[in-house]
Structure formats: C-alpha cells, structure tokens
Amino acid sequence: MITVEHISKSFRVARRNAGFAQAVRALFNRRYETIRALDDISFTIGDGEMVGYIGPNGAGKSSTIKILSGILTPDSGSCVINGRVPWKERKAHVKEIGVVFGQRSQLWWDVPVIDSFELLKDIYSVEPARYRRNLEEMTELLALSEILKTPARQLSLGQRMRCEIAASLLHSPKLLFLDEPTIGLDAVSKIAVRNFILEINRSHQTTVILTTHDMQDIEALTSRILLIGKGRILLDGTLADMKKQFRGLRRVELDYTGVLQELPDGIRPVSIQSAQGAKGQSHAVLEVDTERIPVSQVIAYLSSHVELRDISAANVSIDETVARLYRAYQI
C-alpha cells in the first residue's frame, strides 16, 4: 500500500544570462530561482495496482518517483509505503522495490549479463534458492537464455531492456517503478515487454507505477491514470474516465477531388493536403464534434461539395486525447 499525503518539494536553481561577463558576475552575485516541483500532492495506490503516472516534461513525475523510492526527502507532507517512510528507512525500503529507467542502466557494461545478475543477487542479499527460481522464470518469460553470457555493451536495445527488467525483479520486489520501459523499442520488443509486465502483475501481484509518454503503453498496461501538471495532481481515474471528457469527438479522414470550401460549425480541419494539378487527389483530416453535427451529416455535406474517393471515421486517438487534456489544464 502506498499513501502519499500533501507532499511538496521545491528546488533552488541558479540562473544567469549568456556570455563571459555574465559568468564572471555570477561568481560574486549569483541569482537563484525557486522551482516548485511538487505542490501538495496526495494519492493512494493499493497492492497489485497498475497505475500510469503521466504528464508533460517538467510536470513533477521524476521528483515523485525519487521521493517514493527514498532518493529525495520532501519539504513537507508524508509518504508511507508498506509501513515504511522511504527516505527514513531507505535500506529496508529498497529491498522491496525495483526500478527500471529506460535511459539508464543497472547492468555493468563490459561484463556478461549473468555476472551483473550475480552481483545484484549479492547486493540485495537474495537467497540462492529464490535467486535461481526468479532467474529461471525471467529467463523463460523474457527469452534471455541466448544473451545471458553476452556483455551488456553488445546487446541490442530491445535485448538490454529485457535484461534491465529482469535485473529489477531478481529480488522479488513488491513495487516496481517503470520509467519509459519501451523507449526506442521495435513493435515486437514492445509487445514482449508489455506481456511480461502484465504476467508479473497477474502472477505475483506486483504493484506497478508506469511513467511514460507512450500512450500505447498506458492503454495496454494500466487500469488507472494519475495526471500531474505543474506539480499538482490534476486527474485521478481510469482511461475510460479520461476519454469521456472528449467522447463526442471523431476524426474523419478523406481522399477527394475538388476544392473543400468553408466547413460548417462543429468541423475543424486538422490538416489539408491540396492536390497538385486540377485532376490530383487531395487528402484531409477533420475533427468532428458529434454533439454539434452528426457524422452522417458531415459525410452528406462533404459528398455534396467534393468528389469523395475514400473516407473513414474513428475515435480521437489516445495521444490526441492526452494532448487535449494538457491543453485543457494549461500544462
């Protein structure tokens, strides 16, 4: 169980203008600006939950994760994870958490992966029997048997990320932090990593907190979303709750010949690629507010003004939905 109550965290950041003269002046008269990374945030996460923690860059996601993992001490507020305060009982706390950073490695670069695993076993004081059991499970589920004896520097990005996830779970943590776990991965590797995370959550009831800008990861893995912006929790609910805010929007794509004239209310052009030449085929992407104008009327209007070659209508994508939330909350 994770309980966060009224956590706040600020940082003092040095500021100066460009140039040598400004650099010299800053040696004697440095100016600081206070950045409020977290501003009175509160939430509770139950055992075995899969939570997506999303927000734009600089929203406060990393500061939250660092406090939850015991790296940072907040200015005010309280945080209790499995009965412990992370920054006060850090040694005991880290034995029950796993962390995967998509752009940082916990594998030693020049030694075989299995050597890194053995060292992590000693660092976390994992019993030999449990270590062997976990290693066998990770090797099978993540298909690691052919790469365990390979140095980390010789692995592809997808292979390394699978090893990073395995390394974070060798000590059977109750809580797993995933920061961009599929960044840069191809489609096959992404699906493999997502399926593994789902299986670990299902079979071991591991609590997972996922921070990512890949909304397909959020859609595939999480049942609950925390949206943070400017250091404050702005939304706490399910993906369906988030989509409900824009349930009336549809995206219509069409190929056509002719000239698309002024559009009626309720239709917003997203992009229009006009044809080159009189007989060329144009392409347009339109956003339709179905609460103001039904899709059937949109199609009827378009077919009466241009010659339609192809047309399709779909819900607004999850990426566009999140982008709209950011704009709605001005973050």
XYZ file of N, CA and C in Angstrom, residues 143 176 201-202 205 226 237 317:
24
model
N 12.865 -14.649 -22.607
C 13.710 -15.268 -23.640
C 15.151 -14.762 -23.549
N 7.213 -2.026 -8.335
C 8.078 -1.850 -9.500
C 7.804 -0.497 -10.137
N 2.525 -8.859 -12.965
C 1.474 -8.266 -12.130
C 0.404 -9.293 -11.787
N 0.031 -10.133 -12.746
C -1.009 -11.123 -12.525
C -0.548 -12.239 -11.586
N 1.227 -10.334 -8.172
C 0.532 -9.183 -7.573
C 1.503 -8.029 -7.298
N -2.938 8.629 -13.178
C -2.727 9.861 -12.411
C -2.089 10.868 -13.362
N -8.140 8.764 -12.232
C -9.259 7.951 -12.684
C -8.819 6.917 -13.694
N -7.526 9.574 -31.208
C -6.513 8.683 -30.641
C -6.221 9.037 -29.187
